[in-house]
PDB file of C-alpha atoms in Angstrom:
ATOM      1  CA  MET M   1      48.820-103.062  85.153  1.00 57.00           C
ATOM      2  CA  ALA M   2      48.351 -99.398  85.901  1.00 66.00           C
ATOM      3  CA  ALA M   3      45.756 -97.523  84.027  1.00 85.00           C
ATOM      4  CA  ARG M   4      46.964 -95.358  81.258  1.00 94.00           C
ATOM      5  CA  ARG M   5      46.906 -91.659  82.335  1.00 96.00           C
ATOM      6  CA  SER M   6      45.752 -88.617  80.322  1.00 97.00           C
ATOM      7  CA  VAL M   7      48.764 -86.419  79.508  1.00 98.00           C
ATOM      8  CA  ARG M   8      48.502 -82.704  78.447  1.00 97.00           C
ATOM      9  CA  VAL M   9      51.003 -80.003  78.030  1.00 97.00           C
ATOM     10  CA  ASP M  10      50.936 -76.695  79.778  1.00 97.00           C
ATOM     11  CA  PRO M  11      51.669 -73.496  77.606  1.00 97.00           C
ATOM     12  CA  ALA M  12      54.824 -72.848  79.892  1.00 96.00           C
ATOM     13  CA  PHE M  13      56.322 -76.116  78.494  1.00 97.00           C
ATOM     14  CA  PHE M  14      55.971 -74.675  74.964  1.00 97.00           C
ATOM     15  CA  ASP M  15      57.735 -71.465  76.169  1.00 97.00           C
ATOM     16  CA  ASP M  16      60.607 -73.640  77.393  1.00 97.00           C
ATOM     17  CA  LEU M  17      60.871 -75.317  74.132  1.00 97.00           C
ATOM     18  CA  ASP M  18      60.706 -72.072  72.108  1.00 96.00           C
ATOM     19  CA  ARG M  19      63.637 -70.722  74.333  1.00 97.00           C
ATOM     20  CA  GLN M  20      65.776 -73.776  73.762  1.00 96.00           C
ATOM     21  CA  LEU M  21      65.291 -74.751  70.021  1.00 95.00           C
ATOM     22  CA  PRO M  22      64.671 -72.678  66.971  1.00 94.00           C
ATOM     23  CA  ALA M  23      61.461 -73.040  64.836  1.00 93.00           C
ATOM     24  CA  GLU M  24      63.570 -74.233  61.845  1.00 92.00           C
ATOM     25  CA  ARG M  25      66.273 -76.928  61.586  1.00 91.00           C
ATOM     26  CA  GLY M  26      69.780 -75.267  61.547  1.00 86.00           C
ATOM     27  CA  PRO M  27      72.035 -75.139  58.456  1.00 89.00           C
ATOM     28  CA  HIS M  28      74.266 -78.046  59.790  1.00 86.00           C
ATOM     29  CA  GLY M  29      71.187 -80.082  60.802  1.00 83.00           C
ATOM     30  CA  GLU M  30      70.765 -78.720  64.259  1.00 88.00           C
ATOM     31  CA  PRO M  31      67.380 -79.776  65.604  1.00 91.00           C
ATOM     32  CA  SER M  32      64.336 -77.636  65.424  1.00 95.00           C
ATOM     33  CA  ALA M  33      61.314 -77.322  67.826  1.00 96.00           C
ATOM     34  CA  HIS M  34      59.428 -79.175  65.110  1.00 95.00           C
ATOM     35  CA  ASP M  35      61.871 -82.140  65.385  1.00 94.00           C
ATOM     36  CA  PHE M  36      61.312 -82.434  69.055  1.00 95.00           C
ATOM     37  CA  LEU M  37      57.628 -82.161  68.884  1.00 94.00           C
ATOM     38  CA  ALA M  38      57.296 -84.847  66.261  1.00 93.00           C
ATOM     39  CA  HIS M  39      59.537 -87.416  68.034  1.00 92.00           C
ATOM     40  CA  ASP M  40      60.932 -86.628  71.498  1.00 95.00           C
ATOM     41  CA  LEU M  41      57.721 -85.067  72.908  1.00 96.00           C
ATOM     42  CA  LEU M  42      55.646 -87.980  71.770  1.00 95.00           C
ATOM     43  CA  ARG M  43      58.027 -90.487  73.528  1.00 95.00           C
ATOM     44  CA  ALA M  44      57.849 -88.298  76.623  1.00 97.00           C
ATOM     45  CA  VAL M  45      54.218 -88.237  76.528  1.00 97.00           C
ATOM     46  CA  GLU M  46      53.946 -92.032  76.233  1.00 97.00           C
ATOM     47  CA  THR M  47      56.275 -92.487  79.216  1.00 97.00           C
ATOM     48  CA  PHE M  48      54.125 -90.293  81.334  1.00 97.00           C
ATOM     49  CA  ALA M  49      50.893 -91.853  80.189  1.00 98.00           C
ATOM     50  CA  ILE M  50      52.085 -95.377  81.016  1.00 97.00           C
ATOM     51  CA  ALA M  51      54.714 -95.210  83.676  1.00 96.00           C
ATOM     52  CA  ALA M  52      54.432 -91.755  85.675  1.00 95.00           C
ATOM     53  CA  GLY M  53      54.121 -93.729  88.851  1.00 92.00           C
ATOM     54  CA  ASP M  54      57.540 -95.222  88.234  1.00 95.00           C
ATOM     55  CA  LEU M  55      59.356 -91.982  87.732  1.00 96.00           C
ATOM     56  CA  PRO M  56      61.340 -90.255  90.282  1.00 96.00           C
ATOM     57  CA  PHE M  57      59.927 -87.421  92.398  1.00 96.00           C
ATOM     58  CA  LEU M  58      61.250 -83.954  91.552  1.00 93.00           C
ATOM     59  CA  PHE M  59      61.136 -82.959  95.145  1.00 92.00           C
ATOM     60  CA  PRO M  60      61.762 -85.615  97.889  1.00 90.00           C
ATOM     61  CA  ASP M  61      58.734 -84.395  99.929  1.00 91.00           C
ATOM     62  CA  ARG M  62      56.136 -83.985  97.100  1.00 90.00           C
ATOM     63  CA  THR M  63      54.804 -86.853  95.214  1.00 91.00           C
ATOM     64  CA  ASP M  64      52.890 -84.678  92.730  1.00 95.00           C
ATOM     65  CA  HIS M  65      55.806 -83.723  90.569  1.00 97.00           C
ATOM     66  CA  ARG M  66      57.636 -86.489  88.743  1.00 97.00           C
ATOM     67  CA  VAL M  67      60.757 -86.157  86.393  1.00 98.00           C
ATOM     68  CA  LEU M  68      61.667 -88.020  83.102  1.00 98.00           C
ATOM     69  CA  ILE M  69      65.393 -87.812  82.167  1.00 97.00           C
ATOM     70  CA  ALA M  70      65.969 -89.344  78.737  1.00 97.00           C
ATOM     71  CA  THR M  71      68.085 -89.419  75.716  1.00 96.00           C
ATOM     72  CA  GLY M  72      66.314 -87.846  72.704  1.00 92.00           C
ATOM     73  CA  LEU M  73      66.340 -88.662  68.964  1.00 91.00           C
ATOM     74  CA  PHE M  74      67.265 -85.126  67.881  1.00 89.00           C
ATOM     75  CA  VAL M  75      69.015 -83.913  71.174  1.00 92.00           C
ATOM     76  CA  ALA M  76      71.370 -85.529  73.624  1.00 93.00           C
ATOM     77  CA  ARG M  77      69.093 -85.509  76.824  1.00 96.00           C
ATOM     78  CA  ILE M  78      65.995 -84.162  77.961  1.00 97.00           C
ATOM     79  CA  ALA M  79      64.207 -83.562  81.375  1.00 98.00           C
ATOM     80  CA  VAL M  80      60.545 -83.315  81.465  1.00 98.00           C
ATOM     81  CA  VAL M  81      58.698 -82.350  84.673  1.00 98.00           C
ATOM     82  CA  GLY M  82      55.077 -83.562  84.943  1.00 98.00           C
ATOM     83  CA  ARG M  83      52.622 -82.545  87.638  1.00 97.00           C
ATOM     84  CA  VAL M  84      50.293 -85.292  88.757  1.00 96.00           C
ATOM     85  CA  ASP M  85      46.873 -83.578  89.091  1.00 97.00           C
ATOM     86  CA  PRO M  86      44.326 -84.810  91.604  1.00 96.00           C
ATOM     87  CA  ASP M  87      42.354 -86.845  88.910  1.00 95.00           C
ATOM     88  CA  GLY M  88      45.621 -88.626  88.138  1.00 93.00           C
ATOM     89  CA  SER M  89      46.033 -87.014  84.816  1.00 97.00           C
ATOM     90  CA  ILE M  90      49.567 -85.490  83.968  1.00 98.00           C
ATOM     91  CA  VAL M  91      50.353 -81.974  82.913  1.00 98.00           C
ATOM     92  CA  LEU M  92      53.822 -81.520  81.495  1.00 98.00           C
ATOM     93  CA  VAL M  93      54.975 -78.186  82.931  1.00 98.00           C
ATOM     94  CA  GLN M  94      58.720 -77.649  82.374  1.00 98.00           C
ATOM     95  CA  LEU M  95      61.281 -78.718  79.660  1.00 98.00           C
ATOM     96  CA  ASP M  96      65.144 -78.593  79.781  1.00 97.00           C
ATOM     97  CA  ILE M  97      67.008 -79.855  76.762  1.00 96.00           C
ATOM     98  CA  ASP M  98      70.669 -80.631  76.402  1.00 94.00           C
ATOM     99  CA  ARG M  99      71.528 -80.383  72.710  1.00 89.00           C
ATOM    100  CA  GLY M 100      74.927 -81.870  73.294  1.00 82.00           C
ATOM    101  CA  ASP M 101      76.694 -79.307  71.124  1.00 74.00           C
ATOM    102  CA  GLU M 102      77.758 -76.913  73.764  1.00 60.00           C
ATOM    103  CA  ASP M 103      81.306 -76.886  75.172  1.00 48.00           C
TER     104      ASP M 103
END
């Protein structure tokens, strides 16, 4: 079994989140950034911590960036990019959210 990796989040990741979800839940139950942080981010961090080596490469010729594409609890789909640092730890650097409500 592979060792559990340390995972941290780059400030740019939070910038991505703030651009894609509002701070407060919408009037019709639309998800907020808090919803994402409390549920979907924790699931992504856990996946990177235990299975980063199994995730696909973001770029075919670079092994230092991995991507997680998953369904969310509050959003339809997420894509999270993690950079593998030389010490083996992971830094989450990019977030793309598909809320599933756009036509």
